CSV table of C-alpha atoms in Angstrom, one decimal:
chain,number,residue,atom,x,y,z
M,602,UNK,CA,-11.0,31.3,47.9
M,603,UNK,CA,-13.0,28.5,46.9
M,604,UNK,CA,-15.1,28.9,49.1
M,605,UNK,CA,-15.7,33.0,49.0
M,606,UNK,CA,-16.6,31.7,45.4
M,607,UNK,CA,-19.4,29.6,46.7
M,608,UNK,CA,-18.0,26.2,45.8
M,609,UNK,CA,-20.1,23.7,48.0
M,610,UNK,CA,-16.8,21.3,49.0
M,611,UNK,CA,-14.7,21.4,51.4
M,612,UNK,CA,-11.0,21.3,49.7
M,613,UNK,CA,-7.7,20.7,51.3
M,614,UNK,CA,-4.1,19.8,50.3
M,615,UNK,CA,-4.3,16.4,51.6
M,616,UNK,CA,-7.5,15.5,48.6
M,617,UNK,CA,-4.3,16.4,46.1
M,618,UNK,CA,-1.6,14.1,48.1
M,619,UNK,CA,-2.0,11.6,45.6
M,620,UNK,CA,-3.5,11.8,42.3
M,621,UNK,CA,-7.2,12.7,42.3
M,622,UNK,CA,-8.8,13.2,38.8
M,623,UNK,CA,-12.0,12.9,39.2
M,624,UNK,CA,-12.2,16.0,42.0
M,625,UNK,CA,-9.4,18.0,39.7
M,626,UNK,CA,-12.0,17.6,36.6
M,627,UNK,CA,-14.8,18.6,39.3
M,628,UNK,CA,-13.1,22.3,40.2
M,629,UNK,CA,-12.1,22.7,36.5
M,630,UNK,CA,-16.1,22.2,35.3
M,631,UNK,CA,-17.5,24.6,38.5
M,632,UNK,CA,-14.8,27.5,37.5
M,633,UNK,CA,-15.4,27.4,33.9
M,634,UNK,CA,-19.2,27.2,34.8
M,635,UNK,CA,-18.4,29.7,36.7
M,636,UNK,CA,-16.5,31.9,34.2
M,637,UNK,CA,-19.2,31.4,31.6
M,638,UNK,CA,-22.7,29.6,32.5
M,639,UNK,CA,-22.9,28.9,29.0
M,640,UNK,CA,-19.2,27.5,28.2
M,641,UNK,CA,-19.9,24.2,26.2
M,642,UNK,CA,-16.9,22.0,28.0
M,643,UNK,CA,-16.9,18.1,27.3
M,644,UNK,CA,-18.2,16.6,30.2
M,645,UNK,CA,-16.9,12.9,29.3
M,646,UNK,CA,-13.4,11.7,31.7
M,647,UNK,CA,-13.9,8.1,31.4
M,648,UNK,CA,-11.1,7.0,29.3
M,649,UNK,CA,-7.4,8.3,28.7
M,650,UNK,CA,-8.6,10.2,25.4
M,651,UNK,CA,-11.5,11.8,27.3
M,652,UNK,CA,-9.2,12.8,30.0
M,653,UNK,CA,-7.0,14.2,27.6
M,654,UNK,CA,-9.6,16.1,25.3
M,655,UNK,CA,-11.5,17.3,28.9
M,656,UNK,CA,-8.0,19.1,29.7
M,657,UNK,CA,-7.2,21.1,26.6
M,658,UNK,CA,-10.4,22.0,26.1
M,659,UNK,CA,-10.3,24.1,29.7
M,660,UNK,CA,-6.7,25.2,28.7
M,661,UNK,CA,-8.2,26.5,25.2
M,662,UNK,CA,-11.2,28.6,27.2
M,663,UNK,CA,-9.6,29.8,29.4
M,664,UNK,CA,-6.5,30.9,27.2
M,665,UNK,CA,-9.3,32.7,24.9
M,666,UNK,CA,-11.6,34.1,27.4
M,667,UNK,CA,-9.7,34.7,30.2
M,668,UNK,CA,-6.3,35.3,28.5
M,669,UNK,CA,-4.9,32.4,31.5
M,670,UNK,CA,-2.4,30.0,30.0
M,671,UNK,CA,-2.5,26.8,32.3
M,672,UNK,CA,0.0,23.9,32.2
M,673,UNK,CA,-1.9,20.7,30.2
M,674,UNK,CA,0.6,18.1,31.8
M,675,UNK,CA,0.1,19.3,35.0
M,676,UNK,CA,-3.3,19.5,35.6
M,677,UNK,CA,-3.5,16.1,33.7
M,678,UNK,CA,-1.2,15.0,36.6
M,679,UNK,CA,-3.9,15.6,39.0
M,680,UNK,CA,-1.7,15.9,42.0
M,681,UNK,CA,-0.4,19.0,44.0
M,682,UNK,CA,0.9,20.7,40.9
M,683,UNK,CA,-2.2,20.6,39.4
M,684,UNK,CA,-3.5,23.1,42.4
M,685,UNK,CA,-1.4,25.7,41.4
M,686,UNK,CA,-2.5,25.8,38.1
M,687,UNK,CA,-6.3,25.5,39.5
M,688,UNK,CA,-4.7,28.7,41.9
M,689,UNK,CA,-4.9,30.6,38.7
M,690,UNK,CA,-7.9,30.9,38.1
M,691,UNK,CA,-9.6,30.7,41.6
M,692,UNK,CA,-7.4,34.0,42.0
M,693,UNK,CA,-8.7,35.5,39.0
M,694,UNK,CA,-12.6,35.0,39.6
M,695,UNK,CA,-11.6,35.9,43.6
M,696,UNK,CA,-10.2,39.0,42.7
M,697,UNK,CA,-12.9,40.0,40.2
M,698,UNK,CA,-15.3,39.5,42.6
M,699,UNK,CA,-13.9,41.4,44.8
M,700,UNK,CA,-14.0,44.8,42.7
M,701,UNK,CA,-17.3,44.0,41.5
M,702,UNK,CA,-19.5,46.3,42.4
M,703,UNK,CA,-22.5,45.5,40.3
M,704,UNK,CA,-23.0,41.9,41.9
M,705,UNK,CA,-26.3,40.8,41.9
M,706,UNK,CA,-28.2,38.3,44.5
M,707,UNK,CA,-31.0,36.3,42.5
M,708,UNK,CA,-32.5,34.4,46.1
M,709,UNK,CA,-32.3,30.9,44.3
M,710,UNK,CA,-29.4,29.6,46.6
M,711,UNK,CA,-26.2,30.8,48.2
M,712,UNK,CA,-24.4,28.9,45.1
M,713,UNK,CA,-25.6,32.1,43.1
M,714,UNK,CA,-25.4,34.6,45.7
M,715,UNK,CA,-21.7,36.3,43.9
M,716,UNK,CA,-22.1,35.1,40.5
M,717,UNK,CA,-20.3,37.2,38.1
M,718,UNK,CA,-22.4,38.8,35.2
M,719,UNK,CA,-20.4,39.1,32.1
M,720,UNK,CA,-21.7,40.6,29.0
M,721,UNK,CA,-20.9,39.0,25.5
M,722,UNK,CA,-23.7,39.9,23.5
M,723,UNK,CA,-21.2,42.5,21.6
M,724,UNK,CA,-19.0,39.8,20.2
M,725,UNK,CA,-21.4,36.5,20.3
M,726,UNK,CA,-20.0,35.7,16.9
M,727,UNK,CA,-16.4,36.0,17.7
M,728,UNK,CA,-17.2,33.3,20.6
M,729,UNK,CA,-19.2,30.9,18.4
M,730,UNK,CA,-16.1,30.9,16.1
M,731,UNK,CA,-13.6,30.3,18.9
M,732,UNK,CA,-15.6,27.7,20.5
M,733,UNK,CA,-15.3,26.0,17.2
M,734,UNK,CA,-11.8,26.3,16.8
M,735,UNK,CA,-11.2,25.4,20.3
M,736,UNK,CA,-13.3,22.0,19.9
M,737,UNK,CA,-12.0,21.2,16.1
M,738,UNK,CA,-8.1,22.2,18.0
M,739,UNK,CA,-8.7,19.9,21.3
M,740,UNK,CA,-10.1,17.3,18.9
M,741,UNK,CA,-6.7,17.3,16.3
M,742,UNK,CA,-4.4,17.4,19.1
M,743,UNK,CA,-5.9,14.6,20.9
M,744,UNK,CA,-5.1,12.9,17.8
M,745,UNK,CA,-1.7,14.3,17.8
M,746,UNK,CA,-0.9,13.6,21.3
M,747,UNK,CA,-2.0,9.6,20.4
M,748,UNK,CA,0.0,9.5,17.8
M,749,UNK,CA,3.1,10.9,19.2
M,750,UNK,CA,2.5,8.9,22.4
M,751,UNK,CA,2.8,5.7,20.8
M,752,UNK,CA,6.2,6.3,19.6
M,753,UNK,CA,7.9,6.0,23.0
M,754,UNK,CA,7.3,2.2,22.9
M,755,UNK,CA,9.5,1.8,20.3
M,756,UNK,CA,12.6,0.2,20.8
M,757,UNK,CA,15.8,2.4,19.7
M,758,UNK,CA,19.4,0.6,18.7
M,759,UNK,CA,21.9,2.2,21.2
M,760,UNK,CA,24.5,3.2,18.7
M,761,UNK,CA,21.4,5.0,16.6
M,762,UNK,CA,22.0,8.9,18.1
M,763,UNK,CA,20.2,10.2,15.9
M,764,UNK,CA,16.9,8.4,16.2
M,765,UNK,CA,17.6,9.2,20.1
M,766,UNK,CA,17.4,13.1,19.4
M,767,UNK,CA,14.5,12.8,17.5
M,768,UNK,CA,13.0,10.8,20.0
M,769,UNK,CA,14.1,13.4,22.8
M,770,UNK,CA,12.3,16.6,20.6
M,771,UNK,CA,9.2,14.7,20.4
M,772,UNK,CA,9.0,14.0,24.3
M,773,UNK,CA,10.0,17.8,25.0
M,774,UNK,CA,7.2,18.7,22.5
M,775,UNK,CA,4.9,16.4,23.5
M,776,UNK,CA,5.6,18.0,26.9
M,777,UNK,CA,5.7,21.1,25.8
M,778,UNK,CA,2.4,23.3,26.9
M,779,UNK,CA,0.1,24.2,24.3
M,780,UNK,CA,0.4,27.6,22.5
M,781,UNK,CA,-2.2,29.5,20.4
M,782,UNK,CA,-0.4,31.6,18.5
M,783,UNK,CA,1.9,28.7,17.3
M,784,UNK,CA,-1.2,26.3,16.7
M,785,UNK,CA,-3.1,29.0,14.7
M,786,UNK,CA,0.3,29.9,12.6
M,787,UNK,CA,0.8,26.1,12.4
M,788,UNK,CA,-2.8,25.8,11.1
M,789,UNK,CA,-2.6,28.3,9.0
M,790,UNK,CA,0.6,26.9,7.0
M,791,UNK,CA,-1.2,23.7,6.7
M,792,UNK,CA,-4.6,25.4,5.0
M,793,UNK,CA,-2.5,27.1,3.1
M,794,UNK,CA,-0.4,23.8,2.0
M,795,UNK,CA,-3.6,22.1,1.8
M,796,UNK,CA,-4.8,25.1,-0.5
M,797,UNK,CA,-1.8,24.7,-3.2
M,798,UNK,CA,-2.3,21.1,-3.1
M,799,UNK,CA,-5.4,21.1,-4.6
M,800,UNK,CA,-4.5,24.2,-6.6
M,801,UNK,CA,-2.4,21.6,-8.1
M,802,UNK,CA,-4.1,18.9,-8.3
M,803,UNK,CA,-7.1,20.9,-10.1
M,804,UNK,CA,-4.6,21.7,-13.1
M,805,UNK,CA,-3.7,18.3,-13.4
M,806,UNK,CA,-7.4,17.1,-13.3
M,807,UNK,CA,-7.3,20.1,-16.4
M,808,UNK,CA,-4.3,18.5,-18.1
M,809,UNK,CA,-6.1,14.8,-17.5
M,810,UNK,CA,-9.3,16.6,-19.7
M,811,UNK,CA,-8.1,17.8,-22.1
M,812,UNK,CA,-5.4,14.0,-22.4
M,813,UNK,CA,-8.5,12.5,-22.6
M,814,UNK,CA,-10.1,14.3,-25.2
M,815,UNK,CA,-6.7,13.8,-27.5
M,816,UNK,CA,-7.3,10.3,-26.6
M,817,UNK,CA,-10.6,9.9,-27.8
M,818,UNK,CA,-10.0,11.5,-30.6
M,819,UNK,CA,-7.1,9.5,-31.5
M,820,UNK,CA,-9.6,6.6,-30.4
M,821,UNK,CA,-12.1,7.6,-33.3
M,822,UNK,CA,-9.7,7.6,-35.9
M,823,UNK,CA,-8.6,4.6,-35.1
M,824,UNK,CA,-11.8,3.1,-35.4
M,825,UNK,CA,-12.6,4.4,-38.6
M,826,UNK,CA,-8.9,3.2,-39.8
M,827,UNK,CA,-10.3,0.0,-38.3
M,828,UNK,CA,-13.5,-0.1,-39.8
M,829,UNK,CA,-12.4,0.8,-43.4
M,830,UNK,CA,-9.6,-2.5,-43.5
M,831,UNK,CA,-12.3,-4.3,-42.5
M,832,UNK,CA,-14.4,-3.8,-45.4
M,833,UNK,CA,-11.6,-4.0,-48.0
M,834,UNK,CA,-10.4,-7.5,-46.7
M,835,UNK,CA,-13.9,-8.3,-47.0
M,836,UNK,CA,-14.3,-7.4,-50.3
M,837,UNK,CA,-10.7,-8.9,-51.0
M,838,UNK,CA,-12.1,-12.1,-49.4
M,839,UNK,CA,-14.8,-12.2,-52.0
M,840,UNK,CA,-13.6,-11.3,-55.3
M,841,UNK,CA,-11.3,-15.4,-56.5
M,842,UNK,CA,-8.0,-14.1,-57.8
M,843,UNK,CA,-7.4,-14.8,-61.9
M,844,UNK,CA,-4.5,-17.0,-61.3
M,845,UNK,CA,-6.8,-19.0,-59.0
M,846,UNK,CA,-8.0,-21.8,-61.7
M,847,UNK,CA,-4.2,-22.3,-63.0
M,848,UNK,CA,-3.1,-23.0,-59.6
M,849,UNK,CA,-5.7,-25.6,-58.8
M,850,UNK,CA,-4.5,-27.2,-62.3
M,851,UNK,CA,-0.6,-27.0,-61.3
M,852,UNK,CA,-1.8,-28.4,-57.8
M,853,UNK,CA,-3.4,-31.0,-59.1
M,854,UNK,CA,-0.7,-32.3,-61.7
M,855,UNK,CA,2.0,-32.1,-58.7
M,856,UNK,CA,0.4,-34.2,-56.6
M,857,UNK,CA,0.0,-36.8,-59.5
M,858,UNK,CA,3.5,-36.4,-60.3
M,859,UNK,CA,4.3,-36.9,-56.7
M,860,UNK,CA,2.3,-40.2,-56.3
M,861,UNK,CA,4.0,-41.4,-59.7
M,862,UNK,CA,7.4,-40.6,-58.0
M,863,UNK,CA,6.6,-42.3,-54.6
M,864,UNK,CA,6.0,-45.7,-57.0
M,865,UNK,CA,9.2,-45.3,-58.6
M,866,UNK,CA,10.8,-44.8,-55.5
M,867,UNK,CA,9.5,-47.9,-54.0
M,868,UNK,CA,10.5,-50.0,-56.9
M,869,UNK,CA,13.9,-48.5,-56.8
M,870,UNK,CA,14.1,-49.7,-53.2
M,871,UNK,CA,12.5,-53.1,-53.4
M,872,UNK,CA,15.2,-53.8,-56.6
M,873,UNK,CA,17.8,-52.3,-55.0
M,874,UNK,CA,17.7,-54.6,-51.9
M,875,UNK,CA,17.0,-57.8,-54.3
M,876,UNK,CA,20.4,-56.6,-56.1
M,877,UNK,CA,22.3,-56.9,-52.4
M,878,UNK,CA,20.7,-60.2,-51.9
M,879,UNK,CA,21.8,-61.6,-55.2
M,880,UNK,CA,25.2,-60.3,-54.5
M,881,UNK,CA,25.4,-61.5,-51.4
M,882,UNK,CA,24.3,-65.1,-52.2
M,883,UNK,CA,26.8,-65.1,-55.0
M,884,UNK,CA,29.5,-64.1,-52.8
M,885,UNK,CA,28.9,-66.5,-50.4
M,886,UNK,CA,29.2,-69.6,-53.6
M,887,UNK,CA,32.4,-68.2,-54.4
M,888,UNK,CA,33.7,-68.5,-51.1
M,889,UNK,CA,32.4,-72.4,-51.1
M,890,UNK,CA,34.0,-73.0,-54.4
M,891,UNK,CA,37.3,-71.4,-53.0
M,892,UNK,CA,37.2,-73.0,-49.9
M,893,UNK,CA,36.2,-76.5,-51.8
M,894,UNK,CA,39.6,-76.1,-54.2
M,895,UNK,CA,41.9,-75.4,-51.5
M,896,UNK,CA,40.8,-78.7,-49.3
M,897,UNK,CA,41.2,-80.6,-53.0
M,898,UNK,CA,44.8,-79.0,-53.2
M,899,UNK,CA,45.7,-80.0,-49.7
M,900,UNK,CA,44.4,-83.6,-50.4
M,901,UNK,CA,46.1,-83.9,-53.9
M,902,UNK,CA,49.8,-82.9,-52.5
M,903,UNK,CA,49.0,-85.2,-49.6
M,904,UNK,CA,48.2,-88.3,-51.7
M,905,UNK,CA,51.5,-87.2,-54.1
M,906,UNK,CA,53.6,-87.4,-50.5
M,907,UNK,CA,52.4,-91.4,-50.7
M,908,UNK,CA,53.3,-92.2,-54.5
M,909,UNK,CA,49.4,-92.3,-55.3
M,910,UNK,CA,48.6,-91.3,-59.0
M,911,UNK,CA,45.1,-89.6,-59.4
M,912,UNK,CA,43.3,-89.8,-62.0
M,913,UNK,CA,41.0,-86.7,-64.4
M,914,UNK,CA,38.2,-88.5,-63.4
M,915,UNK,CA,38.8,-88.9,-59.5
M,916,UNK,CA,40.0,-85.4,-59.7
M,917,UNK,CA,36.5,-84.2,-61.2
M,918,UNK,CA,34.2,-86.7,-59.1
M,919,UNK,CA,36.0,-85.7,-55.8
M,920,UNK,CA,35.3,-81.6,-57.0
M,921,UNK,CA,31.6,-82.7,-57.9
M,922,UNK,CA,31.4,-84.3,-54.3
């Protein structure tokens, strides 16, 4: 069939025995060129995320214009699944070409020589619009698919089941073929969530407004408040109270009386410590007198023990001694 179509390859099973990407993105370029001469497809399958954005934007076309719905994963897969999906649509422009009857040779090449003429003029808007969708939906779901694909490296606890399940829906719907209907009803609820949001956030940028106005008036007034204590301590500041001159006088006389008191108080001390000393000095001459009388005594009974007779006078010299 690929060949009635006028592709200029040869193509057999065996290029599909083991994954072949490059010729895959190759048959999906020349049948959507094919399709639709002016289809804007990204050309771009260098990295992963080109790859990815290449595939669903041919699944988008040809799910809008030809009303085909083509497996993502396995055309991404690039291997002998991948041809029956590329079947599909070789069948449909085979078979098309076929019953048309108004087929035209142009003479620039056998390339051209069945080239299917397909009129869009009558809806050229409703195509701009779905081109745009298609590119801004192949674009977010890239994203999405990113996203979600860096989830399967993470490392689960085997007693965590539910974390498991979760993890299973995501691979099923990261597997899962993409829909329009669900994607445009999906869209739909998130414009429309995205609409209340800032519904919502408009009345509160209201209620902030109208806060800030209460604010600056309560602002205003409290500069005014502000303003007017200011003057009156200023003018309080200024004006000397009346009982001002009698309390300089009673400040001065208390801190003569206080200097008189710290004299008195010094003398007190000084005479008080010269009263101990005296005391002291008087107490200690008493105890010398006493101690003085009892050696006497000792010395008088001793002599009396020998028959000695003391005389006044030895008795006075020896307490004079």
């Amino acid at each position: 069939m690929m060949r009635a179509l006028g592709y200029p390859r040869l193509i057999s099973m065996e290029n599909f025995r083991n994954p072949n990407f490059p010729l895959v993105a190759e048959v999906l370029k020349w049948l959507v060129k094919r399709y639709d001469p002016n289809a804007d497809i990204p050309g771009d399958t260098d990295t992963e995320q080109d790859r990815v954005i290449f595939i669903k934007s041919v699944a988008e076309f040809m799910a809008t214009k030809a009303h085909i719905k083509l497996n993502t994963k396995k055309l991404y897969q690039s291997d002998g699944y991948a041809v029956k999906e590329l079947i599909k649509v070789t069948a449909m422009l085979y078979n098309a070409m076929k019953t048309n009857t108004a087929g035209q040779v142009d003479g620039e090449g056998e390339d051209d020589s069945s080239m299917i003429s397909f009129d869009i003029s009558s809806r050229i808007s409703d195509l701009k619009e779905a081109r745009r969708l298609a590119t801004e939906i192949t674009t977010k779901g890239a994203t999405l698919y990113d996203l979600l694909g860096k989830e399967v490296d993470l490392r689960l606890s085997d007693h965590n089941f539910k974390e498991i399940y979760l993890q299973e829906q995501r691979s099923m719907v990261i597997a899962k073929s993409l829909e329009i209907n669900e994607v445009e009803s999906g869209m739909a609820g998130s414009i429309k969530a995205v609409e209340n949001e800032i519904k919502k956030t408009l009345t509160m940028l209201d209620n902030v407004a109208s806060d800030e106005a209460n604010l600056e008036a309560k602002i205003e007034k409290k500069k005014s408040e502000l303003e007017r204590n200011n003057k009156r301590l200023t003018t309080l500041q200024s004006v000397r109270p009346a009982y001002m001159d009698e309390y300089e006088k009673l400040e001065e006389d208390l801190e003569k009386l206080y200097d008189a008191y710290m004299i008195r108080f010094r003398n007190l001390t000084y005479l008080e410590s010269q009263q101990e000393e005296y005391h002291r000095a008087e107490q200690d001459k008493f105890e010398e007198t006493e101690e003085k009388l009892k050696l006497m005594a000792a010395k008088l009974k001793h002599e009396d023990t020998r028959g000695e007779r003391i005389t006044q006078d030895d008795i006075m010299g020896m307490f004079l001694c």
